[in-house]
Amino acid sequence: MTKLTINKYAAKKIVQGIAVLDARDFPGNTYSEGFAELYFDHQLLSQAYFSRQNKGIGWAVKSIDFIQLLTDAKNKRQSYAQDTATTAYRVFNQDGDGFGGMSIDIYEDYALFSWYNAFIYTLKNEILTAFQIVFPEILGAYEKVRFESKLPISSHIYGKMAPEKFIILENGVKYQVFLNDGLMTGIFLDQHEVRGTLLEHLAAGKDILNLFSYTAAFSVAAAMGGAKSTTSVDLAKRSRELSEAHFKVNGLALDAHKFHIMDVFEYAKYAARKKLSFDLIVIDPPSFARNKKMTFSVAKDYHQLIADALPILNRHGKIIASTNHARLSRADFLDELKKGFGTQKFDVIETFHLPADFATNPSDPQSDYLKVFVLEVK
Ligand code: SAH
């Protein structure tokens, strides 16, 4: 394996436990794509690999023995594997499991691999062989290619083909998923604890508004948790059919559950005009969005979503404010929320991070990208 002597800046981060390699710590492009051993002061600090991706130029890795890495990851998730009320969860999460650039999700009997750079993709056969040894119970697998390439972004990669759409369980609630249609699957698994809190206690008896609802997973969890009504808003036309399917598979009548295919900013105006109001508003936008009229970024514009929600929120109402923007810190997100509240006082009554199956690197706050605050207005 290539031996590479690194500078003190790169060494310091590795000693701290940060796995992602930052281009600024490798001036002069002294590395080449592939595995390397990183040395500082004649000492081996870590094994690593280089491959440019959206985040960084490579990863320091715990091991290159995939059987070992996958076995450790599987052992960590025993409680998920044994829980018959939940059949979808993450089983390998990048640097949280010792090897960045790859994640693996279980959806019932199938696995979904995500590849984040070109080098890890060259290791695919080795990784799939190891995976089938460690997870013989998985019947088939799909992949998502999450780096720039000419490859299809979604494909079947081994074993049995999954039905085009099928049902997984989470806390006993049914969700319809699809593993081979674009990058998304019908559900964002990292939000399972937030859906859990809606199901268990936050939603009962409440009128709920779900903004940026996608397939209305939060609304379904809320409805199953006894919500009086749910209203889901998303501008993607397809979201209506996918959302309705979620309600139907759980045996929920649609009378109390509405969908609006609409821009959320337009919806807020419409709701205020119609004097609609809600007990709980969920706001979970993409980090960046663009439509014909405007661009939206969580870091700069989230406050506007809060400001627009307040006039349609009942007294003592709650907001679930969520973002998965990795480069926005929790503190900066909270500042953005405060800006939205202006002079309106509020309490933070619950917070969420990534759940345990989305193992994070404890030394690197950026790897815990999910930030969710449950806020109550005073
Ligand atoms: N909250 C969802 C995930 C949201 S994904 C969940 O828990 O499953 C982001 C969604 O925002 C996409 O479905 C996209 O269509 C929608 N979206 C983006 N910009 C929008 C806008 N201005 N108004 C309404 N929906 C928007």
Short mmCIF file of C-alpha atoms and ligand atoms in Angstrom, two decimals:
data_model
loop_
_atom_site.label_atom_id
_atom_site.label_comp_id
_atom_site.label_asym_id
_atom_site.label_seq_id
_atom_site.Cartn_x
_atom_site.Cartn_y
_atom_site.Cartn_z
CA MET A 1 0.00 0.00 0.00
CA THR A 2 1.20 3.54 -0.78
CA LYS A 3 2.84 5.24 2.18
CA LEU A 4 2.15 8.94 2.45
CA THR A 5 3.67 11.38 4.91
CA ILE A 6 1.07 13.97 5.82
CA ASN A 7 1.41 17.45 7.32
CA LYS A 8 0.64 18.38 10.92
CA TYR A 9 -2.79 19.81 10.07
CA ALA A 10 -3.97 16.56 8.51
CA ALA A 11 -2.33 14.56 11.31
CA LYS A 12 -4.01 16.59 14.04
CA LYS A 13 -7.47 15.91 12.62
CA ILE A 14 -6.81 12.20 12.28
CA VAL A 15 -5.57 12.01 15.86
CA GLN A 16 -8.77 13.83 16.92
CA GLY A 17 -10.77 11.13 15.17
CA ILE A 18 -12.02 13.13 12.18
CA ALA A 19 -12.23 10.69 9.28
CA VAL A 20 -13.02 12.88 6.32
CA LEU A 21 -9.87 14.17 4.55
CA ASP A 22 -9.95 17.86 3.70
CA ALA A 23 -8.27 19.07 0.47
CA ARG A 24 -6.85 22.09 2.34
CA ASP A 25 -4.73 19.76 4.51
CA PHE A 26 -3.17 18.15 1.43
CA PRO A 27 -1.64 21.06 -0.49
CA GLY A 28 0.02 20.28 -3.81
CA ASN A 29 -2.13 17.20 -4.49
CA THR A 30 0.47 14.82 -3.09
CA TYR A 31 -1.97 11.93 -3.04
CA SER A 32 -3.40 9.68 -5.71
CA GLU A 33 -6.78 7.95 -5.89
CA GLY A 34 -6.89 4.71 -3.89
CA PHE A 35 -5.67 3.27 -0.61
CA ALA A 36 -2.77 4.77 1.36
CA GLU A 37 -1.13 4.51 4.75
CA LEU A 38 -0.87 7.90 6.39
CA TYR A 39 2.34 8.61 8.32
CA PHE A 40 3.35 11.52 10.53
CA ASP A 41 6.68 11.70 12.27
CA HIS A 42 7.51 8.17 11.03
CA GLN A 43 4.43 6.79 12.78
CA LEU A 44 1.54 5.10 11.04
CA LEU A 45 -1.56 7.11 11.98
CA SER A 46 -4.23 5.45 9.88
CA GLN A 47 -5.17 3.58 6.77
CA ALA A 48 -7.06 5.73 4.35
CA TYR A 49 -8.24 6.09 0.81
CA PHE A 50 -8.37 9.04 -1.52
CA SER A 51 -11.25 9.73 -3.85
CA ARG A 52 -12.84 13.09 -4.39
CA GLN A 53 -16.47 13.31 -3.36
CA ASN A 54 -19.05 15.91 -2.46
CA LYS A 55 -17.56 15.97 1.03
CA GLY A 56 -13.72 15.94 1.16
CA ILE A 57 -11.06 14.13 -0.87
CA GLY A 58 -11.14 10.80 0.93
CA TRP A 59 -11.41 9.04 4.28
CA ALA A 60 -9.24 7.74 7.07
CA VAL A 61 -10.67 4.26 7.68
CA LYS A 62 -10.71 1.94 10.67
CA SER A 63 -10.06 -1.22 8.65
CA ILE A 64 -10.13 -2.48 5.10
CA ASP A 65 -11.45 -5.88 6.15
CA PHE A 66 -15.06 -5.66 5.00
CA ILE A 67 -16.15 -8.85 6.74
CA GLN A 68 -14.98 -7.36 10.01
CA LEU A 69 -16.46 -3.91 9.35
CA LEU A 70 -19.83 -5.37 8.34
CA THR A 71 -19.89 -7.83 11.25
CA ASP A 72 -19.23 -5.03 13.76
CA ALA A 73 -21.91 -2.89 12.12
CA LYS A 74 -24.42 -5.75 12.22
CA ASN A 75 -23.68 -6.48 15.88
CA LYS A 76 -24.32 -2.84 16.78
CA ARG A 77 -27.85 -3.07 15.29
CA GLN A 78 -29.03 -6.23 17.03
CA SER A 79 -31.87 -4.41 18.76
CA TYR A 80 -33.15 -3.21 15.37
CA ALA A 81 -32.84 -6.64 13.79
CA GLN A 82 -34.84 -8.20 16.63
CA ASP A 83 -37.62 -5.60 16.60
CA THR A 84 -40.39 -7.16 14.52
CA ALA A 85 -42.34 -3.86 14.50
CA THR A 86 -39.53 -2.16 12.52
CA THR A 87 -38.21 -3.78 9.35
CA ALA A 88 -36.24 -0.91 7.79
CA TYR A 89 -33.16 0.76 9.25
CA ARG A 90 -29.57 1.68 8.43
CA VAL A 91 -27.06 -1.06 8.99
CA PHE A 92 -23.84 0.64 7.87
CA ASN A 93 -23.23 4.37 8.09
CA GLN A 94 -19.99 5.66 6.61
CA ASP A 95 -17.37 6.86 9.15
CA GLY A 96 -19.76 6.04 12.01
CA ASP A 97 -19.00 2.42 11.12
CA GLY A 98 -15.33 2.91 10.31
CA PHE A 99 -15.44 3.35 6.56
CA GLY A 100 -16.69 6.56 4.94
CA GLY A 101 -18.11 6.75 1.43
CA MET A 102 -20.66 3.96 1.79
CA SER A 103 -23.96 3.42 3.55
CA ILE A 104 -26.25 0.38 3.59
CA ASP A 105 -29.93 0.33 4.49
CA ILE A 106 -32.11 -2.69 5.15
CA TYR A 107 -35.64 -2.61 3.75
CA GLU A 108 -37.27 -5.80 4.97
CA ASP A 109 -35.55 -8.59 2.95
CA TYR A 110 -33.53 -6.25 0.71
CA ALA A 111 -30.45 -4.08 1.07
CA LEU A 112 -29.78 -0.69 -0.47
CA PHE A 113 -26.17 0.42 -0.98
CA SER A 114 -25.23 4.06 -1.49
CA TRP A 115 -21.81 4.82 -2.97
CA TYR A 116 -20.42 8.32 -2.49
CA ASN A 117 -17.21 8.26 -4.55
CA ALA A 118 -15.60 6.55 -7.52
CA PHE A 119 -12.94 4.62 -5.61
CA ILE A 120 -15.31 2.83 -3.29
CA TYR A 121 -17.27 1.86 -6.37
CA THR A 122 -14.21 -0.05 -7.62
CA LEU A 123 -14.37 -2.11 -4.38
CA LYS A 124 -18.00 -3.01 -4.98
CA ASN A 125 -17.50 -6.71 -5.77
CA GLU A 126 -15.36 -7.26 -2.71
CA ILE A 127 -17.88 -5.42 -0.51
CA LEU A 128 -20.86 -7.32 -1.94
CA THR A 129 -19.12 -10.66 -1.43
CA ALA A 130 -18.40 -9.78 2.19
CA PHE A 131 -21.94 -8.49 2.66
CA GLN A 132 -23.49 -11.74 1.43
CA ILE A 133 -21.37 -13.70 3.90
CA VAL A 134 -22.31 -11.46 6.84
CA PHE A 135 -25.96 -10.97 5.81
CA PRO A 136 -27.02 -14.30 4.22
CA GLU A 137 -30.65 -13.53 5.19
CA ILE A 138 -30.83 -10.61 2.72
CA LEU A 139 -32.43 -11.82 -0.51
CA GLY A 140 -31.35 -9.12 -2.94
CA ALA A 141 -29.79 -5.68 -3.20
CA TYR A 142 -29.96 -2.35 -5.02
CA GLU A 143 -27.56 0.56 -5.30
CA LYS A 144 -27.65 4.33 -5.56
CA VAL A 145 -24.68 6.00 -7.20
CA ARG A 146 -24.20 9.29 -5.36
CA PHE A 147 -21.17 10.67 -7.19
CA GLU A 148 -20.75 12.20 -10.66
CA SER A 149 -20.46 9.45 -13.24
CA LYS A 150 -22.10 8.02 -16.35
CA LEU A 151 -23.50 5.09 -14.32
CA PRO A 152 -27.26 4.82 -13.80
CA ILE A 153 -28.10 6.39 -10.43
CA SER A 154 -30.19 3.39 -9.37
CA SER A 155 -29.81 -0.33 -10.20
CA HIS A 156 -30.47 -3.85 -9.00
CA ILE A 157 -27.11 -5.39 -8.03
CA TYR A 158 -27.64 -8.94 -6.83
CA GLY A 159 -30.12 -11.63 -5.85
CA LYS A 160 -33.87 -11.51 -5.91
CA MET A 161 -35.63 -8.48 -7.37
CA ALA A 162 -37.83 -6.62 -4.92
CA PRO A 163 -41.41 -5.81 -5.96
CA GLU A 164 -41.54 -2.39 -7.59
CA LYS A 165 -43.32 -1.11 -4.47
CA PHE A 166 -43.60 -2.93 -1.16
CA ILE A 167 -44.41 -2.30 2.48
CA ILE A 168 -41.97 -1.94 5.36
CA LEU A 169 -42.87 -1.53 9.03
CA GLU A 170 -41.66 1.12 11.43
CA ASN A 171 -42.97 1.05 14.99
CA GLY A 172 -45.81 -1.07 13.61
CA VAL A 173 -46.81 1.58 11.03
CA LYS A 174 -46.76 0.58 7.35
CA TYR A 175 -44.89 2.61 4.75
CA GLN A 176 -44.70 1.94 1.02
CA VAL A 177 -41.18 1.99 -0.40
CA PHE A 178 -39.50 1.54 -3.79
CA LEU A 179 -35.83 0.73 -4.18
CA ASN A 180 -35.25 1.33 -7.87
CA ASP A 181 -36.73 4.67 -8.87
CA GLY A 182 -34.29 7.59 -8.64
CA LEU A 183 -32.36 8.35 -5.46
CA MET A 184 -35.31 8.45 -3.06
CA THR A 185 -37.21 5.46 -1.68
CA GLY A 186 -40.49 6.83 -0.35
CA ILE A 187 -39.21 7.25 3.18
CA PHE A 188 -36.31 9.00 4.91
CA LEU A 189 -35.21 6.40 7.43
CA ASP A 190 -33.16 8.89 9.48
CA GLN A 191 -36.41 10.52 10.73
CA HIS A 192 -37.74 7.37 12.43
CA GLU A 193 -37.46 8.75 15.95
CA VAL A 194 -39.33 11.91 14.99
CA ARG A 195 -42.09 9.80 13.43
CA GLY A 196 -41.97 7.73 16.64
CA THR A 197 -42.62 10.77 18.81
CA LEU A 198 -45.60 11.80 16.64
CA LEU A 199 -46.97 8.29 16.91
CA GLU A 200 -46.43 7.99 20.64
CA HIS A 201 -47.44 11.32 22.11
CA LEU A 202 -47.18 14.52 20.08
CA ALA A 203 -50.01 14.09 17.62
CA ALA A 204 -52.99 12.71 19.56
CA GLY A 205 -56.09 14.88 19.16
CA LYS A 206 -54.20 17.53 17.17
CA ASP A 207 -54.68 19.29 13.84
CA ILE A 208 -51.38 18.89 12.04
CA LEU A 209 -49.77 20.67 9.10
CA ASN A 210 -46.87 18.91 7.38
CA LEU A 211 -44.84 21.20 5.09
CA PHE A 212 -42.49 19.70 2.45
CA SER A 213 -44.34 16.48 3.10
CA TYR A 214 -42.94 14.28 0.23
CA THR A 215 -44.84 10.98 0.79
CA ALA A 216 -46.49 12.33 3.98
CA ALA A 217 -44.63 9.95 6.28
CA PHE A 218 -44.87 12.40 9.22
CA SER A 219 -48.62 12.78 8.57
CA VAL A 220 -49.14 9.02 8.55
CA ALA A 221 -47.23 8.60 11.82
CA ALA A 222 -49.33 11.44 13.28
CA ALA A 223 -52.59 9.93 12.01
CA MET A 224 -51.68 6.54 13.48
CA GLY A 225 -50.89 8.39 16.70
CA GLY A 226 -54.44 9.72 16.86
CA ALA A 227 -54.18 13.10 15.11
CA LYS A 228 -57.58 14.73 14.56
CA SER A 229 -56.54 15.85 11.06
CA THR A 230 -53.46 16.14 8.90
CA THR A 231 -52.72 18.48 6.00
CA SER A 232 -49.70 17.69 3.84
CA VAL A 233 -48.15 20.19 1.43
CA ASP A 234 -45.59 19.45 -1.27
CA LEU A 235 -45.15 20.82 -4.75
CA ALA A 236 -44.22 17.52 -6.40
CA LYS A 237 -47.30 16.18 -8.22
CA ARG A 238 -46.36 12.59 -7.51
CA SER A 239 -46.49 13.13 -3.77
CA ARG A 240 -50.30 12.97 -3.67
CA GLU A 241 -50.54 9.41 -4.96
CA LEU A 242 -47.62 8.23 -2.80
CA SER A 243 -49.06 9.93 0.26
CA GLU A 244 -52.54 8.50 -0.26
CA ALA A 245 -51.05 5.04 -0.62
CA HIS A 246 -49.41 5.44 2.82
CA PHE A 247 -52.76 6.23 4.43
CA LYS A 248 -54.57 3.42 2.63
CA VAL A 249 -52.14 0.66 3.59
CA ASN A 250 -52.67 1.60 7.21
CA GLY A 251 -56.44 1.42 6.86
CA LEU A 252 -56.89 5.17 7.44
CA ALA A 253 -59.86 6.87 5.76
CA LEU A 254 -58.85 10.01 3.89
CA ASP A 255 -61.67 12.28 5.13
CA ALA A 256 -59.53 13.94 7.80
CA HIS A 257 -56.32 13.87 5.77
CA LYS A 258 -55.74 16.45 3.05
CA PHE A 259 -53.03 16.97 0.45
CA HIS A 260 -52.10 20.14 -1.34
CA ILE A 261 -49.81 20.10 -4.32
CA MET A 262 -48.54 23.59 -3.75
CA ASP A 263 -45.56 25.75 -2.90
CA VAL A 264 -45.35 25.99 0.90
CA PHE A 265 -44.98 29.77 0.79
CA GLU A 266 -48.17 29.99 -1.27
CA TYR A 267 -49.90 27.60 1.09
CA ALA A 268 -49.03 29.75 4.13
CA LYS A 269 -50.71 32.75 2.46
CA TYR A 270 -53.72 30.66 1.44
CA ALA A 271 -54.11 29.24 4.97
CA ALA A 272 -53.87 32.67 6.60
CA ARG A 273 -56.47 34.04 4.14
CA LYS A 274 -58.81 31.13 4.89
CA LYS A 275 -58.17 31.55 8.63
CA LEU A 276 -57.03 27.96 8.95
CA SER A 277 -55.01 27.08 12.02
CA PHE A 278 -53.08 24.14 13.39
CA ASP A 279 -51.85 22.74 16.71
CA LEU A 280 -48.63 21.36 15.30
CA ILE A 281 -46.68 22.32 12.17
CA VAL A 282 -43.87 20.13 10.83
CA ILE A 283 -41.29 21.97 8.68
CA ASP A 284 -38.71 19.70 7.03
CA PRO A 285 -37.45 21.34 3.82
CA PRO A 286 -34.61 20.26 1.54
CA SER A 287 -31.34 22.09 2.34
CA PHE A 288 -31.56 23.90 -1.00
CA ALA A 289 -34.47 24.31 -3.39
CA ARG A 290 -35.20 26.32 -6.45
CA ASN A 291 -38.43 27.05 -8.24
CA LYS A 292 -39.39 29.43 -11.03
CA LYS A 293 -39.67 32.41 -8.73
CA MET A 294 -37.04 31.92 -6.05
CA THR A 295 -34.22 29.95 -4.49
CA PHE A 296 -34.39 28.68 -0.94
CA SER A 297 -31.57 27.72 1.39
CA VAL A 298 -32.09 26.45 4.93
CA ALA A 299 -29.10 28.41 6.23
CA LYS A 300 -30.48 31.75 5.03
CA ASP A 301 -34.24 31.36 4.65
CA TYR A 302 -35.52 28.95 7.29
CA HIS A 303 -36.54 31.90 9.48
CA GLN A 304 -39.12 32.85 6.84
CA LEU A 305 -40.80 29.45 7.17
CA ILE A 306 -41.14 29.99 10.94
CA ALA A 307 -42.45 33.53 10.46
CA ASP A 308 -45.03 32.25 7.96
CA ALA A 309 -46.07 29.40 10.27
CA LEU A 310 -46.72 31.54 13.37
CA PRO A 311 -49.92 33.26 12.11
CA ILE A 312 -51.52 29.86 11.42
CA LEU A 313 -50.40 28.21 14.66
CA ASN A 314 -52.85 27.93 17.58
CA ARG A 315 -52.05 29.22 21.08
CA HIS A 316 -49.53 26.94 22.77
CA GLY A 317 -49.05 25.30 19.40
CA LYS A 318 -45.89 23.45 18.47
CA ILE A 319 -43.49 23.46 15.55
CA ILE A 320 -41.22 20.58 14.61
CA ALA A 321 -38.31 22.35 12.92
CA SER A 322 -36.00 19.99 11.06
CA THR A 323 -32.99 20.15 8.77
CA ASN A 324 -30.46 17.66 7.46
CA HIS A 325 -28.03 20.35 6.25
CA ALA A 326 -24.60 18.99 7.34
CA ARG A 327 -22.76 22.30 7.01
CA LEU A 328 -25.19 24.20 9.25
CA SER A 329 -24.38 23.74 12.94
CA ARG A 330 -27.09 23.14 15.53
CA ALA A 331 -26.31 26.54 17.06
CA ASP A 332 -26.65 28.34 13.72
CA PHE A 333 -29.89 26.50 12.97
CA LEU A 334 -31.28 27.54 16.36
CA ASP A 335 -30.28 31.15 15.62
CA GLU A 336 -32.16 30.93 12.33
CA LEU A 337 -35.23 29.66 14.25
CA LYS A 338 -34.96 32.49 16.79
CA LYS A 339 -34.83 34.99 13.96
CA GLY A 340 -38.08 33.53 12.65
CA PHE A 341 -39.78 33.81 16.05
CA GLY A 342 -38.77 37.48 16.42
CA THR A 343 -40.41 38.78 19.60
CA GLN A 344 -42.62 35.68 19.99
CA LYS A 345 -41.38 33.65 22.95
CA PHE A 346 -40.96 29.89 22.68
CA ASP A 347 -39.51 26.88 24.50
CA VAL A 348 -37.49 24.03 23.05
CA ILE A 349 -39.30 21.00 24.44
CA GLU A 350 -37.57 18.13 22.65
CA THR A 351 -34.56 17.73 20.34
CA PHE A 352 -33.46 14.96 18.01
CA HIS A 353 -30.16 13.94 16.45
CA LEU A 354 -29.52 11.08 14.07
CA PRO A 355 -30.88 7.84 15.56
CA ALA A 356 -28.50 5.10 16.75
CA ASP A 357 -28.72 3.03 13.55
CA PHE A 358 -27.30 6.06 11.70
CA ALA A 359 -24.08 5.66 13.69
CA THR A 360 -22.11 8.90 13.69
CA ASN A 361 -18.47 9.67 14.26
CA PRO A 362 -18.46 11.11 17.79
CA SER A 363 -15.36 13.20 16.99
CA ASP A 364 -17.00 14.92 14.03
CA PRO A 365 -20.18 16.91 14.71
CA GLN A 366 -20.79 17.24 10.94
CA SER A 367 -21.46 13.51 10.71
CA ASP A 368 -24.50 14.01 12.99
CA TYR A 369 -26.24 16.07 10.34
CA LEU A 370 -29.86 15.72 11.47
CA LYS A 371 -31.09 18.58 13.65
CA VAL A 372 -34.67 18.58 14.87
CA PHE A 373 -36.19 20.90 17.49
CA VAL A 374 -39.69 20.60 18.87
CA LEU A 375 -40.70 24.15 19.80
CA GLU A 376 -43.71 25.35 21.74
CA VAL A 377 -44.91 28.94 21.51
CA LYS A 378 -45.60 30.64 24.83
N1 SAH B 1 -40.42 15.83 5.11
C1 SAH B 1 -40.30 14.76 4.15
C2 SAH B 1 -39.06 14.88 3.28
C3 SAH B 1 -38.97 16.15 2.50
S1 SAH B 1 -38.00 15.97 1.08
C4 SAH B 1 -40.31 13.40 4.85
O1 SAH B 1 -40.19 13.34 6.07
O2 SAH B 1 -40.44 12.39 4.16
C5 SAH B 1 -38.22 17.56 0.41
C6 SAH B 1 -39.55 17.77 -0.29
O3 SAH B 1 -39.72 19.16 -0.43
C7 SAH B 1 -39.64 17.19 -1.70
O4 SAH B 1 -40.71 16.26 -1.73
C8 SAH B 1 -39.90 18.40 -2.59
O5 SAH B 1 -40.86 18.14 -3.62
C9 SAH B 1 -40.47 19.40 -1.61
N2 SAH B 1 -40.33 20.83 -1.94
C10 SAH B 1 -39.21 21.50 -2.31
N3 SAH B 1 -39.48 22.83 -2.41
C11 SAH B 1 -40.78 22.99 -2.10
C12 SAH B 1 -41.65 24.13 -1.99
N4 SAH B 1 -41.20 25.36 -2.25
N5 SAH B 1 -42.93 23.93 -1.63
C13 SAH B 1 -43.39 22.68 -1.36
N6 SAH B 1 -42.61 21.57 -1.41
C14 SAH B 1 -41.32 21.73 -1.80
#
